[in-house]
mmCIF file of C-alpha atoms and ligand atoms in Angstrom:
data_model
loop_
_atom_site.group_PDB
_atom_site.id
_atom_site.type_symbol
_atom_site.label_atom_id
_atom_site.label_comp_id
_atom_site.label_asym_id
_atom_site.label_seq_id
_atom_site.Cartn_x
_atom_site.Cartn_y
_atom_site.Cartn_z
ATOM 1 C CA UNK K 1 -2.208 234.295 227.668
ATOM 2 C CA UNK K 2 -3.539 234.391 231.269
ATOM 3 C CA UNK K 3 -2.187 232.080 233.937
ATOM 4 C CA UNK K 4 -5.749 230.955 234.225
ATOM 5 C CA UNK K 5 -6.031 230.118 230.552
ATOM 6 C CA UNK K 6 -2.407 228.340 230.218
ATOM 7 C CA UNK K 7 -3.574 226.337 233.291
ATOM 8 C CA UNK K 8 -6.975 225.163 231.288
ATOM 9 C CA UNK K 9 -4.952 224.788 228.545
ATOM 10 C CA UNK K 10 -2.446 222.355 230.002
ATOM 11 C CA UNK K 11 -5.810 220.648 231.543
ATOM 12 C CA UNK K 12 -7.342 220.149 228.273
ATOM 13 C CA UNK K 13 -4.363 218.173 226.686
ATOM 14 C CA UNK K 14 -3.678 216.076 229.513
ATOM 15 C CA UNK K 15 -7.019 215.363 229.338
ATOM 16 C CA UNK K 16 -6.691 214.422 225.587
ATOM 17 C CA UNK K 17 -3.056 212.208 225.862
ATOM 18 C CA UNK K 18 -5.291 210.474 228.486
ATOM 19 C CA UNK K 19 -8.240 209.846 226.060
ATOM 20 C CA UNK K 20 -5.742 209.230 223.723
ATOM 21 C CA UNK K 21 -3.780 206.429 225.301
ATOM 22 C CA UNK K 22 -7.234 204.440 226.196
ATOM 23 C CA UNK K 23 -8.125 204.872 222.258
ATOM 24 C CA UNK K 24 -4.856 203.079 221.953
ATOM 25 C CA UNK K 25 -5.350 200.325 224.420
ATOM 26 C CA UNK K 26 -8.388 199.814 223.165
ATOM 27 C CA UNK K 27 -7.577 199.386 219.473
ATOM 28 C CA UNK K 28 -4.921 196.989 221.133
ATOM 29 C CA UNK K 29 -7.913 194.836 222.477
ATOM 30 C CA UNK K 30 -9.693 195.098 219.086
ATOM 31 C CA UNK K 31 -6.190 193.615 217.384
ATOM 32 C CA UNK K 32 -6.348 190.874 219.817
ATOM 33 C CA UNK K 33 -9.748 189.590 219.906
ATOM 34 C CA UNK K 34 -9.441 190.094 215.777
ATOM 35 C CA UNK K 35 -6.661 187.893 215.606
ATOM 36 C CA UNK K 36 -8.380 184.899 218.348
ATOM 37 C CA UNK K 37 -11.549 185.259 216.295
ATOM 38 C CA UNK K 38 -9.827 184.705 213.447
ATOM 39 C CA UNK K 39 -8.039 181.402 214.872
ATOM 40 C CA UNK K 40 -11.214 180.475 216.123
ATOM 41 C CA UNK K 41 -12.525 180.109 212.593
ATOM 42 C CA UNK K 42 -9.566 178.526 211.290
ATOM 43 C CA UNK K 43 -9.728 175.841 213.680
ATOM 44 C CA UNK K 44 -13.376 175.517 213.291
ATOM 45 C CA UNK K 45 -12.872 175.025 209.268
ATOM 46 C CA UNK K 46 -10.096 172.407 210.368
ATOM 47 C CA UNK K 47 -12.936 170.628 212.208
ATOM 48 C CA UNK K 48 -15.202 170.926 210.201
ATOM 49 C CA UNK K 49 -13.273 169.959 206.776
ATOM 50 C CA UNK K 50 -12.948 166.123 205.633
ATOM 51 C CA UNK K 51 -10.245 164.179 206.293
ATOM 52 C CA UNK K 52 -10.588 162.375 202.864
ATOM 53 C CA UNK K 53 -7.569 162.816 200.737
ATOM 54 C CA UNK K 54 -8.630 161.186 197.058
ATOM 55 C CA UNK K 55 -5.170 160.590 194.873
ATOM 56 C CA UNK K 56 -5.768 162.550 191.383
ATOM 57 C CA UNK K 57 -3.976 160.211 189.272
ATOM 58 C CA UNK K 58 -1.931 156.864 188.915
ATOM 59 C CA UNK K 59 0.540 155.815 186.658
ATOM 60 C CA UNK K 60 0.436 154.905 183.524
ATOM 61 C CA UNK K 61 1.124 151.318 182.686
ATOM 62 C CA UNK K 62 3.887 150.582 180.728
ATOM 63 C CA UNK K 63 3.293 148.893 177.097
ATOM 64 C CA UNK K 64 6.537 147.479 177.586
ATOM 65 C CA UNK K 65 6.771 144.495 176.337
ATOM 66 C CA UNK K 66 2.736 144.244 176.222
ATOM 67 C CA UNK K 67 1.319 142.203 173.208
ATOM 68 C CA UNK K 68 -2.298 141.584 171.544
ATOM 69 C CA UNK K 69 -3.790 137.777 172.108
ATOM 70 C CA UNK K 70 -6.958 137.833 169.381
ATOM 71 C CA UNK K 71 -9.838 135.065 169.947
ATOM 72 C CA UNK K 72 -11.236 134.534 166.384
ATOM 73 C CA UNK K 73 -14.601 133.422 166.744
ATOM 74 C CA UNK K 74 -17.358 131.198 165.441
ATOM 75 C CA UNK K 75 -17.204 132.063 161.400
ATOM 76 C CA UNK K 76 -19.006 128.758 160.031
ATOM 77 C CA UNK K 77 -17.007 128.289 156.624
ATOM 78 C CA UNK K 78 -19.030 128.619 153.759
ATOM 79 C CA UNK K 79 -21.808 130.451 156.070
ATOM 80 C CA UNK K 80 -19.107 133.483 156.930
ATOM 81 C CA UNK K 81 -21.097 136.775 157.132
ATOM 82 C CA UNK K 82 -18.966 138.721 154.888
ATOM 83 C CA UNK K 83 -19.240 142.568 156.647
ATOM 84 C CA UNK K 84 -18.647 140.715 159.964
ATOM 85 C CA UNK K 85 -15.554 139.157 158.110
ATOM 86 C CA UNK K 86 -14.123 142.132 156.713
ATOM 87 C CA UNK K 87 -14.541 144.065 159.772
ATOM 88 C CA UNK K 88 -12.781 141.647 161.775
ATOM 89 C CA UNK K 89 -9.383 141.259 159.255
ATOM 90 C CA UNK K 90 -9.436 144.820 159.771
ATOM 91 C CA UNK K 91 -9.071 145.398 163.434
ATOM 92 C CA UNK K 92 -6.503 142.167 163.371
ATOM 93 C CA UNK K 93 -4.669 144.110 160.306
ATOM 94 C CA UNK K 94 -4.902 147.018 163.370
ATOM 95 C CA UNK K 95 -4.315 145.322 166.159
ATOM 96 C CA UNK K 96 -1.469 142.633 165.034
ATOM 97 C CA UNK K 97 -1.821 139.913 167.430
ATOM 98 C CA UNK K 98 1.549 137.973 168.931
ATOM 99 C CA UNK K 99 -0.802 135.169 169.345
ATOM 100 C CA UNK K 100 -4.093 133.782 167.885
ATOM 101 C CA UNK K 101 -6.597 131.244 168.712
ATOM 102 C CA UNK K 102 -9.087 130.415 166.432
ATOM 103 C CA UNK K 103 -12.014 129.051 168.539
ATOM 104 C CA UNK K 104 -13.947 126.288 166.391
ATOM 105 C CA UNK K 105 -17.184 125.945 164.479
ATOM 106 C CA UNK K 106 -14.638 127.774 161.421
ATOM 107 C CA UNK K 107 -15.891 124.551 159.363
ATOM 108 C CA UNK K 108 -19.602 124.262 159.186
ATOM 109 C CA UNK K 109 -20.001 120.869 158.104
ATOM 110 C CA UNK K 110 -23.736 121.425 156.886
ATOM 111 C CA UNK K 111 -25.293 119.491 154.685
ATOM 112 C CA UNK K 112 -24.838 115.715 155.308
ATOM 113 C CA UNK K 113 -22.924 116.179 157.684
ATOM 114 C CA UNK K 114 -25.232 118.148 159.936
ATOM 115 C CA UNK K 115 -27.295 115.438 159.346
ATOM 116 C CA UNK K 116 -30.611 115.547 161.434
ATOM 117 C CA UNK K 117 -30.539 119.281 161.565
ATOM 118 C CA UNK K 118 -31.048 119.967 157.945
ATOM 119 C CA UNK K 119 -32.812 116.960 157.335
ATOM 120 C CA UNK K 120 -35.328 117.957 154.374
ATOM 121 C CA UNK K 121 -34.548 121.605 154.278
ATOM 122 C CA UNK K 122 -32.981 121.429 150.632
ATOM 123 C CA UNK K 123 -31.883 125.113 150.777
ATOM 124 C CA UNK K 124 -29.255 124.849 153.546
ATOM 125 C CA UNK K 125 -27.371 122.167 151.578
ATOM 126 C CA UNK K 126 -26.800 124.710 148.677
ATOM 127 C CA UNK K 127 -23.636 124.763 150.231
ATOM 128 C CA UNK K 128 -21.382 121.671 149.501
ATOM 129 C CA UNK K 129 -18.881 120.226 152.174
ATOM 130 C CA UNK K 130 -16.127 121.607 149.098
ATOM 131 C CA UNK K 131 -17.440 125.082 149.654
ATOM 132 C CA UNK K 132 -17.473 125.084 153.221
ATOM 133 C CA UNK K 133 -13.229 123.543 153.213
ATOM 134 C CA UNK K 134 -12.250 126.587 150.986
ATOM 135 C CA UNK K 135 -13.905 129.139 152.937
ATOM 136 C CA UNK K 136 -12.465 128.142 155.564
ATOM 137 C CA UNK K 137 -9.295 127.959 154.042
ATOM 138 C CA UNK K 138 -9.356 131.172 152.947
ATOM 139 C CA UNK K 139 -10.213 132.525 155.992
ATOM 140 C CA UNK K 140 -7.342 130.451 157.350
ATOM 141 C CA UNK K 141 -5.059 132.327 154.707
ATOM 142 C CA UNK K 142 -6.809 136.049 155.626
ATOM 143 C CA UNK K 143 -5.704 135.899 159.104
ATOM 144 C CA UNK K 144 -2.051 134.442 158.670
ATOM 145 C CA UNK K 145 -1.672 136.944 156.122
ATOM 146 C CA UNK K 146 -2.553 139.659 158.212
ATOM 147 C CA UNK K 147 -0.302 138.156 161.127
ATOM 148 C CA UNK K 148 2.489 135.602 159.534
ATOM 149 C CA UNK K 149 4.498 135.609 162.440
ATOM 150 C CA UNK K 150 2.051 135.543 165.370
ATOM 151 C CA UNK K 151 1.490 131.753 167.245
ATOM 152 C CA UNK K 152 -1.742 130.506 166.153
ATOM 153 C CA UNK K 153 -4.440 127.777 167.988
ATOM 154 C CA UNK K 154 -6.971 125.911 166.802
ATOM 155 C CA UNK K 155 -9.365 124.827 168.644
ATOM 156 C CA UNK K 156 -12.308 121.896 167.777
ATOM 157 C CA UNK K 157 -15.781 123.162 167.742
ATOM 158 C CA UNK K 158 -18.616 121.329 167.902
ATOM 159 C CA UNK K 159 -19.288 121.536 164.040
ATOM 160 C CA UNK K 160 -15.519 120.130 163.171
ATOM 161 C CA UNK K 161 -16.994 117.024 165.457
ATOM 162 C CA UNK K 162 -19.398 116.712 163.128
ATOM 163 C CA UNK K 163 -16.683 115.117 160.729
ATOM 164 C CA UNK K 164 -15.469 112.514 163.362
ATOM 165 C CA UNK K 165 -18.667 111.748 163.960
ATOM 166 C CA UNK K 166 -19.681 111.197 160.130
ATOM 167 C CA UNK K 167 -17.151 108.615 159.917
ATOM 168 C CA UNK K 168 -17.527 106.353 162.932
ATOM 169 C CA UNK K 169 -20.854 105.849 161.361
ATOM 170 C CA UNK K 170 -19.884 105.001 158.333
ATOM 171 C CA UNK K 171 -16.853 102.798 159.529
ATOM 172 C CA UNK K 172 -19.211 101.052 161.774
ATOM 173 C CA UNK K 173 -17.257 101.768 164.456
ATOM 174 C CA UNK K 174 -13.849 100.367 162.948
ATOM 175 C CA UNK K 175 -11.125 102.337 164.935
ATOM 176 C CA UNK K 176 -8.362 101.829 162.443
ATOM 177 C CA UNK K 177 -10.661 102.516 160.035
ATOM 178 C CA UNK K 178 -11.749 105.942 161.223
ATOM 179 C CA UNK K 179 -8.345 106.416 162.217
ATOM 180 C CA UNK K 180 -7.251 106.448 158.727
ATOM 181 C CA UNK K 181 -10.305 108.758 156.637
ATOM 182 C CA UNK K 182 -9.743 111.219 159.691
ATOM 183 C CA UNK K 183 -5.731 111.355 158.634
ATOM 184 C CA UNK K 184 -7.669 111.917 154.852
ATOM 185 C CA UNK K 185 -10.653 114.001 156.200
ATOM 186 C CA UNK K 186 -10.144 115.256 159.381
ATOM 187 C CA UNK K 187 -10.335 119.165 160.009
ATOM 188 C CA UNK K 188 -6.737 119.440 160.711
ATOM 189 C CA UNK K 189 -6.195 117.526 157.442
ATOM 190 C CA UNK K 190 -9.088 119.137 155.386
ATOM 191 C CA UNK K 191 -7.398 123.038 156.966
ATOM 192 C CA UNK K 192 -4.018 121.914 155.883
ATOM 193 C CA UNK K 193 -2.857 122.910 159.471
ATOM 194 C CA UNK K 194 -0.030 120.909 159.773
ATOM 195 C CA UNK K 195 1.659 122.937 156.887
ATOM 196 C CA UNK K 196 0.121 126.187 158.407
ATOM 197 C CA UNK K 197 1.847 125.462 161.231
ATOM 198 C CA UNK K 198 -1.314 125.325 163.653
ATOM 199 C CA UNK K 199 -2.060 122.970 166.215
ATOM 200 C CA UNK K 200 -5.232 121.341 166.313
ATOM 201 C CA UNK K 201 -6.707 120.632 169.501
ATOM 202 C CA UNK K 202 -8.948 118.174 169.705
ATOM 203 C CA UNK K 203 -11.820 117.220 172.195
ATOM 204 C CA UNK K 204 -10.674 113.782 172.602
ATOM 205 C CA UNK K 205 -7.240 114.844 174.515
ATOM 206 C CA UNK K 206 -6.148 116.700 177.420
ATOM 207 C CA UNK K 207 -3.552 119.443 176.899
ATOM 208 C CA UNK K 208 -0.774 120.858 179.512
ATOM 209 C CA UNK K 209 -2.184 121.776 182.190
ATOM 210 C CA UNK K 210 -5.495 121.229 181.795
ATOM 211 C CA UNK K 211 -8.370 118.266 183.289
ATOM 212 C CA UNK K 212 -10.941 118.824 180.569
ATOM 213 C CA UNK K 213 -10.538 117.933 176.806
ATOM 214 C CA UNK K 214 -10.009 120.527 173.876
ATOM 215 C CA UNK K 215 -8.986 123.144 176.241
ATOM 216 C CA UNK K 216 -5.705 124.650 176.391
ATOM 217 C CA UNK K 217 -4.021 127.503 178.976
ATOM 218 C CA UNK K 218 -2.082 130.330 177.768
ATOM 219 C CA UNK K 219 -0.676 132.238 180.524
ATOM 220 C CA UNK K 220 -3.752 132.979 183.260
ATOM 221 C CA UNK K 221 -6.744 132.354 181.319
ATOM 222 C CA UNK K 222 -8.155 129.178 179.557
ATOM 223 C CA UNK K 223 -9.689 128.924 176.182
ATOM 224 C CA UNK K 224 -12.143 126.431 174.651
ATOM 225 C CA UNK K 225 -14.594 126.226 172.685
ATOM 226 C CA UNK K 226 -17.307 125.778 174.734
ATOM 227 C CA UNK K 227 -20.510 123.848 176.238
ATOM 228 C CA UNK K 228 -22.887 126.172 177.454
ATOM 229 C CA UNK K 229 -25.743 128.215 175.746
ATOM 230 C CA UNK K 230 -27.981 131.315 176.868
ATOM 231 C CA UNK K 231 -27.869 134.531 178.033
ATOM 232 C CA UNK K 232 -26.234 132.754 181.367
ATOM 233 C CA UNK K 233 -23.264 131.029 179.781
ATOM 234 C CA UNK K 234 -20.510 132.822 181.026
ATOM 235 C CA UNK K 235 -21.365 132.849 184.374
ATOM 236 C CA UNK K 236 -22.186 129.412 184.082
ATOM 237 C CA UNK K 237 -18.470 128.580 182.469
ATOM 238 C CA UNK K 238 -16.887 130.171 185.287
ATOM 239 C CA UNK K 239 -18.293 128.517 187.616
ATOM 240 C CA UNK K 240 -17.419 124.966 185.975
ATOM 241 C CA UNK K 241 -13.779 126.639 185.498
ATOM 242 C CA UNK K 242 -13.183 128.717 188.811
ATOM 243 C CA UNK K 243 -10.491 130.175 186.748
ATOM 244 C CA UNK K 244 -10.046 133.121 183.790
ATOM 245 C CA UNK K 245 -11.976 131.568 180.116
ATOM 246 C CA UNK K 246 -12.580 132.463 176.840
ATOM 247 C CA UNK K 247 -14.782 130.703 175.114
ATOM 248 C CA UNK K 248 -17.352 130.685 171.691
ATOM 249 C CA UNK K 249 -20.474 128.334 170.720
ATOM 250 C CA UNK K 250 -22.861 130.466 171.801
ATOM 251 C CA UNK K 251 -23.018 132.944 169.472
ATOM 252 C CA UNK K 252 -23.325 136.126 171.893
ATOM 253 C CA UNK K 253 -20.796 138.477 173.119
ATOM 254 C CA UNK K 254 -20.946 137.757 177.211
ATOM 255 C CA UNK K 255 -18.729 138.374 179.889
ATOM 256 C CA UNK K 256 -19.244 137.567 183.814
ATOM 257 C CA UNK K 257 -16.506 138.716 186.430
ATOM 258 C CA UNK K 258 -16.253 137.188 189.840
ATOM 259 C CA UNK K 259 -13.622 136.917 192.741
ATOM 260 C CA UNK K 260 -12.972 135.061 195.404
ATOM 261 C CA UNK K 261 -10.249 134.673 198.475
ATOM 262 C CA UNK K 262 -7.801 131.869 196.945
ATOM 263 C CA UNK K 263 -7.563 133.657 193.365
ATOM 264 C CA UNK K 264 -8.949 137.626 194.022
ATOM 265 C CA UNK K 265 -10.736 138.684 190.398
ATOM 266 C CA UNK K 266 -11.597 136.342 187.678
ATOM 267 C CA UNK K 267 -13.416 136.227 184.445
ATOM 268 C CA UNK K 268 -15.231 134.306 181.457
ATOM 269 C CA UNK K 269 -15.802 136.021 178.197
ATOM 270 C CA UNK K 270 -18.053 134.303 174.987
ATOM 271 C CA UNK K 271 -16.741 135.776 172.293
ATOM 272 C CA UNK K 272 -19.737 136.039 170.047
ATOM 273 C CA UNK K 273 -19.507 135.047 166.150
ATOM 274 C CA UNK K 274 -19.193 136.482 162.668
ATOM 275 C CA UNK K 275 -21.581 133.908 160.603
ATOM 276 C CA UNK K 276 -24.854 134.712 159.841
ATOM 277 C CA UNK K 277 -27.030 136.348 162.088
ATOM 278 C CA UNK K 278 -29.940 134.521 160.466
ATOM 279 C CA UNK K 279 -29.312 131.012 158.956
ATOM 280 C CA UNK K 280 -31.682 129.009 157.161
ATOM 281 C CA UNK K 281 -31.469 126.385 159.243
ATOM 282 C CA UNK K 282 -33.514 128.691 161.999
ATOM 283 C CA UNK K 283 -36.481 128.719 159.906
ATOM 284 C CA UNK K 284 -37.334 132.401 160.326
ATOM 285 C CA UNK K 285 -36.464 132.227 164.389
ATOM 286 C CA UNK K 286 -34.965 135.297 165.026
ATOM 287 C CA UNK K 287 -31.690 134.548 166.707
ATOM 288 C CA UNK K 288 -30.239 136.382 169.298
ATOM 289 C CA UNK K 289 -26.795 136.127 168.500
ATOM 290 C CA UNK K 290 -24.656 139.148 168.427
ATOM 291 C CA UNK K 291 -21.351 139.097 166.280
ATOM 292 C CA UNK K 292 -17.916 140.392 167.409
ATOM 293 C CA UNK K 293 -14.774 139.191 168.357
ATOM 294 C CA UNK K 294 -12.333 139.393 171.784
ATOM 295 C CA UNK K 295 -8.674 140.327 172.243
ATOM 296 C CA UNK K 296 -6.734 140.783 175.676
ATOM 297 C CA UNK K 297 -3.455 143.144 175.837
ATOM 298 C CA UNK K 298 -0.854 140.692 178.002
ATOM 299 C CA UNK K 299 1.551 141.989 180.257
ATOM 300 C CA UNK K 300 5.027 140.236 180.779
ATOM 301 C CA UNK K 301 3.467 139.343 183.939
ATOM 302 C CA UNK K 302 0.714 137.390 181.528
ATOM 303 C CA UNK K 303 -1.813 139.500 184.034
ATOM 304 C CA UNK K 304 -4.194 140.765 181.058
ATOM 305 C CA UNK K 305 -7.273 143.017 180.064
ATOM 306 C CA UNK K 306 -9.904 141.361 177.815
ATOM 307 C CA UNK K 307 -12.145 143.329 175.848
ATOM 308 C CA UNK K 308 -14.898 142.510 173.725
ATOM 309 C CA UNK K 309 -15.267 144.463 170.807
ATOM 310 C CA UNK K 310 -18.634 143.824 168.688
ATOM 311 C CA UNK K 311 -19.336 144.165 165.300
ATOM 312 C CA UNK K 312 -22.693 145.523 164.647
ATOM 313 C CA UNK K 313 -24.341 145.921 160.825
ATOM 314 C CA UNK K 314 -20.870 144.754 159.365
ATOM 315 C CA UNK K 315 -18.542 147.772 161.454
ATOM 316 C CA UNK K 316 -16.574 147.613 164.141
ATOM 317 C CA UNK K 317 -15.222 151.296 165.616
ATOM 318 C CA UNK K 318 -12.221 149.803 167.359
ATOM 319 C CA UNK K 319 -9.423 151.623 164.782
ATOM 320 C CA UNK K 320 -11.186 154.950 165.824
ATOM 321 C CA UNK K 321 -9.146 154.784 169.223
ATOM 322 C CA UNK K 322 -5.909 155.314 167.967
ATOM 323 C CA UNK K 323 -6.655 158.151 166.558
ATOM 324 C CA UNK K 324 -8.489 159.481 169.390
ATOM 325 C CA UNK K 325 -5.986 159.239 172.059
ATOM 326 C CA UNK K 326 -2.833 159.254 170.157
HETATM 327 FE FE1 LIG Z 401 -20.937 127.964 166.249
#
């Protein structure tokens, strides 16, 4: 090689590691402006992202020492709708209360008893006061069958009144008197619930803690039988109450939730019926009852969930959950 050529030579790769080395800085750059662009988009997802962190799950209460309070509602004796009937024993064979209150109106006291009601509709007597006591003793026996060792209530309806009232009348008003045939033919009397080993609460007396009559309080809600009627009742019941109540009478499965500062979340639940859904006595007015029954699972801390569960065509579909979740 010439001297000439070894100096263009030496020219031309100096020339290259020169080309070379800016190739280098500038893939350098490139790295660096890469790397702030990409930090530049992280921090603009961080901006842009919410700051809303929603808990997935929370625990499980414990059934710990849990148990089932059943409200056993309007049945009406010898005017008991049968499906309704069965349906009910079932889910109480299923659920096996700790504690049971039956909720009146489990006598019907037609007849001449119901006095103006029936007056010359001849087919609604067919049914003798007789009939109506063993029906509802043997509902009476059905239930404490089912649950012989849970605490049972039992509250006055307005058709067990129907009795006291029967025999002021015909005393003429002579306290003693009436005193006496209720001892004989009173609805605790007549439902044998002394020897059941039920009290009877009647709606002449106040109970522990409690300013109206026939009520009574177990843990934090109250149960009675009821006033009210319409599609409004159990708003209308809490607000006379201003506390948790169960209640019956009107036939319909309701429920109405409120709160307020003092107390924070509250409640009143009708408990609907399992008698007829059309009796006689409505002359061919279709009612609007709807039958069922209630039940709240207690905590030790008596806090509690009520649920209505109703009974529609003679089934309820409350045993299905077991064997859904379990
Ligand atoms: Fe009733």
């Amino acid at each position: 090689m010439s001297l000439k050529s070894k100096a263009l030579k030496q020219a031309d790769n100096q020339q290259i590691r020169k080309q070379q080395r800016e190739i280098d800085a500038l893939k350098r750059k490139i790295e660096i402006l890469d790397q702030a662009n990409q930090d530049l988009e992280e921090s603009l997802a961080k901006a842009r992202s919410s700051r809303i962190k929603l808990p997935t799950q929370g625990k499980t209460r414990t059934s710990k020492g849990a148990f089932i309070r059943f409200f056993v509602p309007d049945s009406h004796g010898a005017h008991v709708d049968e499906a309704a009937l069965k349906a009910m024993l079932a889910d109480i064979e299923y659920l096996k209360p700790r504690q049971v209150v039956f909720m009146g109106d489990h006598l019907d006291c037609g007849g001449f008893l119901a006095q103006h009601q029936t007056l010359g509709f001849v087919a609604e007597t067919e049914a003798s006061f007789e009939d109506d006591v063993n029906a509802a003793n043997q509902f009476l026996d059905s239930v404490q069958s089912l649950c012989p060792n849970a605490e049972m209530h039992y509250l006055i309806g307005n058709h067990e009144e129907r009795i006291e009232k029967f025999i002021i009348t015909q005393t003429l008003r002579h306290g003693r008197d009436a005193a006496f045939l209720m001892r004989l033919w009173g609805p605790a009397a007549v439902l044998n619930l002394e020897s059941r080993g039920i009290p009877f609460y009647n709606k002449s007396e106040t109970y522990a803690g409690c300013r109206v009559q026939g009520t009574i309080k177990l843990g934090h809600v109250f149960a009675t039988h009821g006033t009210r009627h319409g599609k409004n009742a159990a708003a209308q019941m809490l607000n006379r109450f201003g506390a948790n109540v169960v209640f019956g009478h009107v036939h319909k499965l309701l429920s109405f939730g409120d709160r307020n500062v003092r107390d924070g979340e509250m409640g009143a639940w009708s408990v609907g019926h399992i008698s007829r859904q059309q009796p006689l006595w409505r002359h061919g007015d279709p009612t609007d009852w709807t039958q069922g029954y209630g039940f709240q699972i207690v905590q030790p801390s008596e806090d509690f969930l009520h649920i209505n569960v109703p009974i529609i065509d003679g089934k309820s579909y409350l045993s299905s959950l077991g064997k859904l979740i379990s």
